[in-house]
């Protein structure tokens, strides 16, 4: 494949949260290009080839089925808060494939995307701050040993600044002399719960390359693919170093906003101010804007903590210790906020022989996803279990096995304690029944619209709270204390059927249909 030849086959290494959705949209929007996702994990590939995908993401199944199965697809909707993006296609041939045949797929590819996990490294190495690139370099090694034709490598994994240049040097040292390779940096800016909209209508596409003629030509090749559905003015071409650093910078800025508003919430709680009102006032300032200014239990997910640790390590490694301390403070506030909410639950609910059960609603780190990585809810549940509470848990998407796995990871060697103190429930009513208090740890719309409401400005909450003896609110979450279930249970029972119907309509197949 010469750089002036069209891209006909794409291989994506890694079928996780980035590789799967990205490849699915590429296939959807590029019907003449064969896109194959490869992964050594047979169970994951089997899931991609079924209707039970490896993880939940609104709208993903509809896109996968359209490109993978070649079915007629029309009127697919993707939820993104109050916005909806509609796409429609006529019958088409399949061009999206999922396979464990890694080497064979690589050998045929014109362009190879690398989308593998780069988690924090071991604690004994830089305190876990440096990213673990073992899997990334294993993939690069295999590509170098496999490829016997010209190709473009596109990295979507989060890596240290300078990795693209290092990868190019390494590949050049092991590839045959007649095989030419260009390495591009194409960071992802996806958010779980809105990933499909993020891919279909992104704020920007960043493509980093070398400044050589062939490097710029490769960047143009990738830009041409994205231009099939994205305006050229949103495709940004930069150096590979700037592209690599932009992902870390963006996540750090977003996390900083969350930690700042959470820090403000502690002051509001002490002085009697309302953090919702303060956030709204600040968000009306056009220089600030309203996004990411909602007080919470703290940020979670796979990226924020990992990327801030990465940037902290980079700053320290460069001798910029004041900068490293600043970045580290973002993480400290995040941990403090989560611990503060757990402490508030414990203070509000002293353990007695008669009552020590807490209902937990919401386990994922944010709405519209089943991702529990670094979820504040897991840390709060772990604290409660260690302090002797029984907990009853419900989340609309997170399966029981994942909740138990997370708790076992958080509390190693505590299997007996977890099994005896944690009950994963199948609905809101079951999680609330018998509880001394209920803590809402996730802003699911279905939890808001049910009998117990999280939204501080939602008038539905008032009717429920009147039937509860006492109510206490901690900025970033809700605690309903000292339940008088004789007044609340009839409301729960009445609304349970309608709540279940809403959830099935919303989450069945991960697609909202008209």
XYZ file of C-alpha atoms in Angstrom:
514
model
C 0.000 0.000 0.000
C 1.548 3.299 -1.111
C 0.514 6.474 0.648
C -1.285 7.624 -2.483
C -3.361 4.425 -2.589
C -6.872 4.347 -1.107
C -7.462 2.804 2.317
C -9.427 -0.405 1.768
C -8.769 -2.396 4.941
C -8.466 -1.190 8.527
C -7.368 -3.333 11.455
C -8.031 -2.149 15.005
C -6.061 -3.889 17.745
C -8.123 -3.845 20.947
C -11.847 -4.431 21.336
C -12.402 -2.381 24.468
C -14.208 0.864 25.293
C -12.249 2.791 22.631
C -11.493 0.299 19.871
C -14.965 -1.231 19.585
C -17.081 1.948 19.306
C -14.488 3.788 17.185
C -14.224 0.937 14.688
C -18.003 0.543 14.563
C -18.526 4.178 13.585
C -15.673 4.049 11.068
C -17.331 1.041 9.435
C -20.750 2.698 9.566
C -19.533 5.870 7.869
C -17.081 4.204 5.453
C -19.166 1.446 3.840
C -16.492 0.727 1.198
C -13.786 0.072 3.809
C -13.443 -3.283 5.555
C -12.916 -2.694 9.289
C -11.824 -5.588 11.517
C -11.394 -5.413 15.288
C -8.945 -7.985 16.641
C -8.471 -9.060 20.234
C -6.913 -12.090 21.929
C -9.814 -12.252 24.370
C -12.124 -14.868 22.829
C -15.023 -14.067 25.160
C -14.872 -10.389 24.236
C -14.851 -11.127 20.507
C -17.738 -13.565 20.946
C -19.691 -10.794 22.688
C -18.998 -8.369 19.834
C -20.331 -10.960 17.414
C -23.561 -11.278 19.402
C -26.308 -8.904 20.510
C -24.924 -8.906 24.075
C -22.020 -6.523 23.631
C -19.084 -6.515 26.103
C -20.328 -3.303 27.711
C -23.322 -1.011 27.642
C -23.262 2.193 25.609
C -26.430 3.923 24.349
C -26.763 3.517 20.585
C -23.777 1.200 20.153
C -25.677 -1.983 19.357
C -27.615 -0.321 16.543
C -24.409 0.879 14.883
C -22.691 -2.484 15.334
C -25.596 -4.447 13.876
C -25.879 -2.129 10.887
C -22.216 -2.446 9.875
C -21.598 -5.987 11.148
C -24.762 -7.640 9.858
C -25.537 -5.469 6.875
C -29.108 -5.037 8.078
C -31.485 -2.261 7.161
C -31.031 0.530 9.694
C -33.234 3.551 9.985
C -34.349 5.959 12.643
C -31.619 5.090 15.110
C -31.374 7.575 17.914
C -28.516 8.246 20.260
C -29.256 9.873 23.605
C -27.012 12.789 24.567
C -28.729 14.603 27.410
C -31.557 16.494 25.668
C -30.003 16.205 22.214
C -30.646 13.449 19.672
C -28.733 12.651 16.503
C -30.617 10.773 13.828
C -29.035 8.595 11.146
C -30.655 6.557 8.438
C -29.308 4.111 5.851
C -30.601 1.805 3.174
C -29.709 -1.864 3.100
C -25.939 -2.347 2.910
C -23.319 -5.058 2.880
C -21.476 -5.947 6.060
C -18.065 -4.335 6.479
C -17.438 -4.628 10.244
C -15.827 -7.786 11.600
C -14.556 -8.994 14.971
C -11.854 -11.638 15.092
C -9.159 -13.289 17.201
C -6.992 -13.754 14.070
C -4.634 -10.937 14.951
C -1.661 -11.654 12.692
C -3.662 -12.520 9.589
C -5.766 -9.363 9.888
C -2.715 -7.161 10.442
C -0.968 -8.553 7.379
C -3.831 -7.477 5.114
C -4.353 -4.008 6.603
C -3.575 -0.676 4.974
C -4.068 1.123 8.273
C -3.691 -0.270 11.803
C -5.337 1.410 14.793
C -3.900 0.607 18.236
C -6.489 0.976 21.005
C -5.189 -0.996 23.965
C -5.336 -0.118 27.635
C -2.436 1.759 29.245
C -3.336 1.563 32.952
C -1.329 3.037 35.822
C 1.907 1.162 36.406
C 2.792 -0.880 39.490
C 3.098 0.965 42.796
C 6.756 0.018 43.112
C 7.476 1.995 39.934
C 7.032 5.753 40.513
C 4.220 5.063 42.966
C 1.932 3.864 40.189
C 1.984 7.264 38.451
C 3.810 6.177 35.300
C 1.568 4.449 32.730
C 2.007 0.736 32.105
C 2.919 0.434 28.410
C 3.616 -3.303 28.429
C 0.580 -4.209 26.303
C 1.114 -1.254 23.970
C 4.713 -2.190 23.183
C 3.807 -5.863 22.868
C 1.379 -4.861 20.102
C 4.010 -2.665 18.426
C 6.509 -5.530 18.574
C 4.017 -7.871 16.937
C 3.212 -5.344 14.222
C 6.912 -4.957 13.467
C 7.406 -8.699 13.239
C 4.269 -9.207 11.134
C 4.002 -6.474 8.531
C 5.534 -7.002 5.107
C 3.753 -4.171 3.275
C 3.560 -0.404 3.670
C 1.055 0.746 6.273
C -0.042 3.608 8.500
C -0.150 3.045 12.256
C -2.698 5.160 14.134
C -2.345 5.217 17.902
C -5.470 5.869 19.974
C -4.048 4.635 23.297
C -3.120 7.241 25.903
C 0.683 7.323 25.968
C 3.481 9.641 27.146
C 4.490 12.574 24.989
C 7.074 11.424 22.453
C 5.769 7.865 22.082
C 4.919 8.288 18.378
C 8.489 9.212 17.528
C 9.842 6.380 19.665
C 7.432 3.939 18.024
C 8.529 5.049 14.542
C 12.203 4.536 15.444
C 11.497 1.106 16.902
C 9.455 -0.085 13.931
C 12.059 1.204 11.488
C 14.663 -0.911 13.274
C 12.772 -4.218 12.884
C 10.691 -3.838 9.706
C 12.177 -5.024 6.405
C 13.987 -2.245 4.553
C 11.406 -2.214 1.756
C 8.452 -1.713 4.162
C 7.523 1.885 4.925
C 5.493 2.887 7.980
C 4.146 6.191 9.246
C 2.986 6.611 12.861
C 0.137 8.979 13.712
C -1.279 10.050 17.059
C -5.082 10.212 17.076
C -6.212 10.548 20.716
C -9.771 9.726 21.687
C -11.986 12.132 23.590
C -14.917 9.843 24.296
C -17.123 9.964 27.358
C -18.966 6.853 28.477
C -22.687 7.276 28.080
C -22.306 9.671 25.133
C -19.577 7.892 23.148
C -21.673 7.377 20.018
C -22.567 11.047 19.789
C -18.950 11.913 20.546
C -17.896 9.814 17.555
C -20.668 10.882 15.191
C -20.500 14.573 16.051
C -17.153 15.263 17.736
C -15.987 18.660 18.927
C -12.664 17.979 17.227
C -10.548 15.248 15.670
C -6.858 15.569 16.524
C -4.267 14.038 14.200
C -0.619 14.253 15.169
C 2.189 13.402 12.771
C 5.805 14.070 11.970
C 6.548 17.079 9.783
C 8.115 14.993 7.030
C 6.458 14.836 3.638
C 5.367 11.242 4.187
C 4.202 11.994 7.724
C 1.980 14.838 6.549
C 0.688 12.687 3.692
C -0.308 9.957 6.173
C -2.092 12.539 8.333
C -4.014 13.724 5.264
C -4.970 10.120 4.528
C -6.532 9.725 7.980
C -8.171 13.147 7.762
C -9.801 12.128 4.467
C -11.434 9.155 6.207
C -12.883 11.292 8.983
C -14.013 13.920 6.458
C -16.621 11.442 5.214
C -18.853 12.712 8.052
C -16.913 15.389 9.960
C -16.383 18.963 8.794
C -12.791 19.718 7.818
C -12.660 22.691 10.184
C -13.022 20.287 13.120
C -10.091 18.118 12.021
C -6.966 19.524 13.643
C -3.516 18.564 12.342
C -0.659 19.085 14.800
C 2.670 17.563 15.773
C 2.547 14.105 17.331
C 3.861 15.533 20.616
C 1.042 18.096 20.832
C -1.564 15.447 20.007
C -0.281 13.089 22.699
C -0.207 15.813 25.345
C -3.634 17.202 24.392
C -5.441 14.120 25.738
C -3.762 14.435 29.147
C -4.346 18.195 29.196
C -8.051 17.920 28.342
C -8.780 15.318 31.010
C -6.825 17.255 33.620
C -8.767 20.441 32.868
C -12.093 18.607 33.106
C -11.116 16.912 36.370
C -9.904 20.236 37.757
C -13.361 21.759 37.202
C -14.993 18.853 39.044
C -12.588 19.085 41.976
C -13.020 22.860 42.150
C -16.820 22.722 42.341
C -16.605 19.854 44.843
C -14.235 21.931 46.989
C -16.736 24.786 46.797
C -19.496 22.408 47.903
C -17.698 21.827 51.206
C -17.718 25.562 51.873
C -21.395 25.780 50.900
C -22.260 23.006 53.349
C -20.507 24.839 56.180
C -21.998 28.283 55.429
C -25.513 27.275 54.426
C -25.186 28.228 50.763
C -26.617 26.040 47.978
C -23.951 24.627 45.662
C -26.559 24.149 42.903
C -27.309 27.873 42.955
C -23.630 28.809 43.143
C -22.818 26.486 40.219
C -25.620 27.944 38.116
C -24.437 31.501 38.743
C -20.860 30.635 37.822
C -21.970 28.728 34.732
C -23.834 31.764 33.388
C -20.473 33.488 32.985
C -19.573 32.879 29.322
C -15.900 32.672 30.231
C -16.681 29.685 32.472
C -19.721 27.968 30.965
C -22.032 25.462 32.682
C -20.408 22.130 31.822
C -18.716 20.007 34.497
C -19.866 22.329 37.292
C -22.201 19.931 39.064
C -21.052 18.915 42.527
C -20.704 15.166 42.812
C -19.199 12.385 44.868
C -16.009 12.797 42.861
C -14.972 11.767 39.370
C -14.454 8.150 38.368
C -13.870 6.189 35.198
C -10.715 4.838 33.673
C -9.173 8.101 32.428
C -9.173 11.046 34.805
C -7.186 9.622 37.700
C -4.831 7.703 35.423
C -4.126 10.689 33.168
C -3.597 13.103 36.064
C -1.174 10.637 37.668
C 0.580 10.428 34.308
C 0.849 14.216 34.010
C 1.955 14.514 37.636
C 4.727 11.995 36.985
C 5.758 13.852 33.827
C 5.984 17.181 35.656
C 7.981 15.646 38.518
C 10.282 13.903 36.065
C 10.966 17.269 34.425
C 11.790 18.814 37.807
C 8.566 20.881 37.834
C 7.670 19.977 41.405
C 5.266 22.861 42.034
C 3.332 21.856 38.912
C 3.279 18.222 40.028
C 1.951 19.275 43.445
C -0.836 21.279 41.794
C -1.952 18.327 39.670
C -1.775 16.009 42.664
C -4.113 18.351 44.551
C -6.873 17.630 42.021
C -6.747 13.970 43.030
C -6.587 14.799 46.735
C -9.785 16.856 46.593
C -11.493 14.073 44.642
C -10.635 11.486 47.277
C -11.621 13.871 50.065
C -15.066 14.472 48.545
C -15.807 10.749 48.265
C -14.662 10.106 51.838
C -16.696 13.091 53.052
C -19.902 11.638 51.671
C -19.169 8.223 53.200
C -18.508 9.894 56.546
C -21.794 11.807 56.281
C -23.719 8.570 55.774
C -22.065 7.061 58.840
C -22.639 10.167 60.981
C -26.310 10.259 59.986
C -26.864 6.575 60.642
C -25.286 5.286 63.850
C -25.328 1.510 63.959
C -27.831 -0.037 66.356
C -28.773 -3.637 66.961
C -32.137 -2.995 65.311
C -31.093 -1.066 62.221
C -27.864 -0.879 60.246
C -28.897 -1.367 56.611
C -28.138 1.233 53.912
C -29.764 1.210 50.476
C -27.429 2.170 47.617
C -28.832 3.385 44.290
C -26.312 3.656 41.465
C -22.916 1.905 41.170
C -21.500 3.036 37.827
C -19.297 6.110 38.000
C -21.804 8.095 35.889
C -25.236 7.636 34.252
C -25.836 5.732 31.006
C -22.939 3.316 31.407
C -22.138 0.068 33.190
C -18.529 1.180 33.745
C -17.584 0.960 37.412
C -13.863 1.609 37.040
C -12.689 4.013 39.774
C -16.328 4.560 40.737
C -16.852 6.559 43.952
C -19.743 4.221 44.735
C -17.369 1.277 45.110
C -15.222 3.194 47.594
C -18.280 4.290 49.576
C -19.706 0.766 49.709
C -16.332 -0.601 50.795
C -16.184 1.901 53.644
C -19.690 1.038 54.813
C -19.001 -2.704 54.753
C -15.804 -2.230 56.737
C -17.718 -0.190 59.319
C -20.234 -2.981 59.842
C -23.216 -1.887 57.748
C -25.362 -4.142 55.592
C -25.943 -2.650 52.155
C -28.607 -3.313 49.531
C -27.532 -2.200 46.043
C -29.243 -1.484 42.745
C -27.986 -0.081 39.436
C -29.998 -0.287 36.172
C -27.056 -1.552 34.099
C -24.289 -2.886 36.312
C -24.649 -6.679 36.765
C -24.330 -8.261 40.190
C -21.161 -10.138 39.253
C -19.372 -6.876 38.439
C -20.469 -5.221 41.687
C -19.166 -8.160 43.712
C -15.920 -8.275 41.711
C -15.279 -4.586 42.367
C -15.845 -5.022 46.086
C -13.553 -8.056 46.230
C -10.853 -6.012 44.476
C -11.345 -3.077 46.847
C -11.397 -5.336 49.935
C -8.979 -8.210 49.261
C -9.330 -11.109 51.662
C -12.819 -10.039 52.730
C -14.935 -12.519 50.777
C -16.927 -13.703 53.773
C -17.628 -10.133 54.896
C -18.770 -9.057 51.426
C -21.013 -12.076 50.865
C -22.686 -11.615 54.250
C -23.104 -7.826 54.149
C -23.877 -7.006 50.493
C -27.111 -7.792 48.675
C -27.372 -6.818 44.990
C -31.034 -6.127 44.227
C -33.021 -6.316 41.014
C -34.951 -3.055 41.375
C -35.236 0.211 43.293
C -37.938 -1.062 45.625
C -35.945 -4.107 46.737
C -32.873 -1.963 47.449
C -34.903 0.447 49.597
C -36.904 -2.100 51.572
C -35.657 -2.518 55.129
C -33.101 0.270 54.780
C -32.329 2.686 57.577
C -31.253 5.176 54.888
C -30.929 5.272 51.120
C -27.942 6.937 49.443
C -28.228 7.909 45.767
C -24.746 7.698 44.265
C -25.524 8.088 40.575
C -27.705 10.504 38.600
C -29.608 7.938 36.527
C -32.718 9.495 34.975
C -34.692 6.415 36.042
C -33.640 6.907 39.654
C -34.709 10.543 39.444
C -38.076 9.755 37.931
C -38.764 6.956 40.381
C -40.028 7.378 43.928
C -36.692 8.671 45.202
C -35.349 11.680 43.365
C -31.798 13.002 43.193
C -32.307 16.294 41.372
C -32.256 19.064 43.978
C -34.530 21.236 41.839
C -37.071 18.502 41.060
C -40.388 19.141 42.785
C -41.189 15.388 42.785
C -38.663 14.996 45.593
C -40.689 17.091 48.016
C -43.720 14.760 48.005
C -41.529 11.816 48.926
C -39.456 13.608 51.534
C -42.595 14.653 53.426
C -43.222 10.963 54.123
C -39.778 10.423 55.608
C -39.016 11.330 59.211
C -35.792 13.189 58.462
C -33.853 14.096 55.376
C -30.254 15.148 55.052
C -28.450 16.316 51.998
C -24.712 16.361 51.370
C -23.536 18.317 48.311
C -22.780 15.866 45.551
C -25.279 13.203 46.571
C -28.475 12.498 48.441
C -29.106 10.672 51.682
C -32.654 9.824 52.724
C -32.426 9.065 56.414
C -34.399 7.149 59.064
C -36.947 5.581 56.733
C -40.585 5.355 57.710
C -41.402 2.774 55.059
C -45.054 2.487 56.027
C -45.674 5.684 54.109
C -43.188 5.142 51.298
C -43.630 1.483 50.329
C -47.055 1.932 48.653
C -45.565 4.638 46.433
C -42.618 2.397 45.604
C -44.839 -0.527 44.716
C -47.097 1.614 42.552
C -44.240 3.126 40.591
C -42.097 0.003 40.240
C -43.924 -1.370 37.173
C -43.754 1.924 35.307
C -40.096 2.366 36.250
C -39.300 -1.096 34.894
C -41.072 -0.295 31.628
C -39.086 2.916 31.214
C -35.812 1.092 31.862
C -36.599 -1.669 29.393
C -37.483 0.854 26.716
C -34.356 2.842 27.373
C -31.764 0.144 27.783
C -32.950 -2.856 25.763
C -30.358 -3.252 23.027
C -28.766 0.041 24.055
C -30.866 1.811 21.412
C -33.553 4.431 21.835
C -36.217 3.943 19.190
C -38.888 6.362 18.117
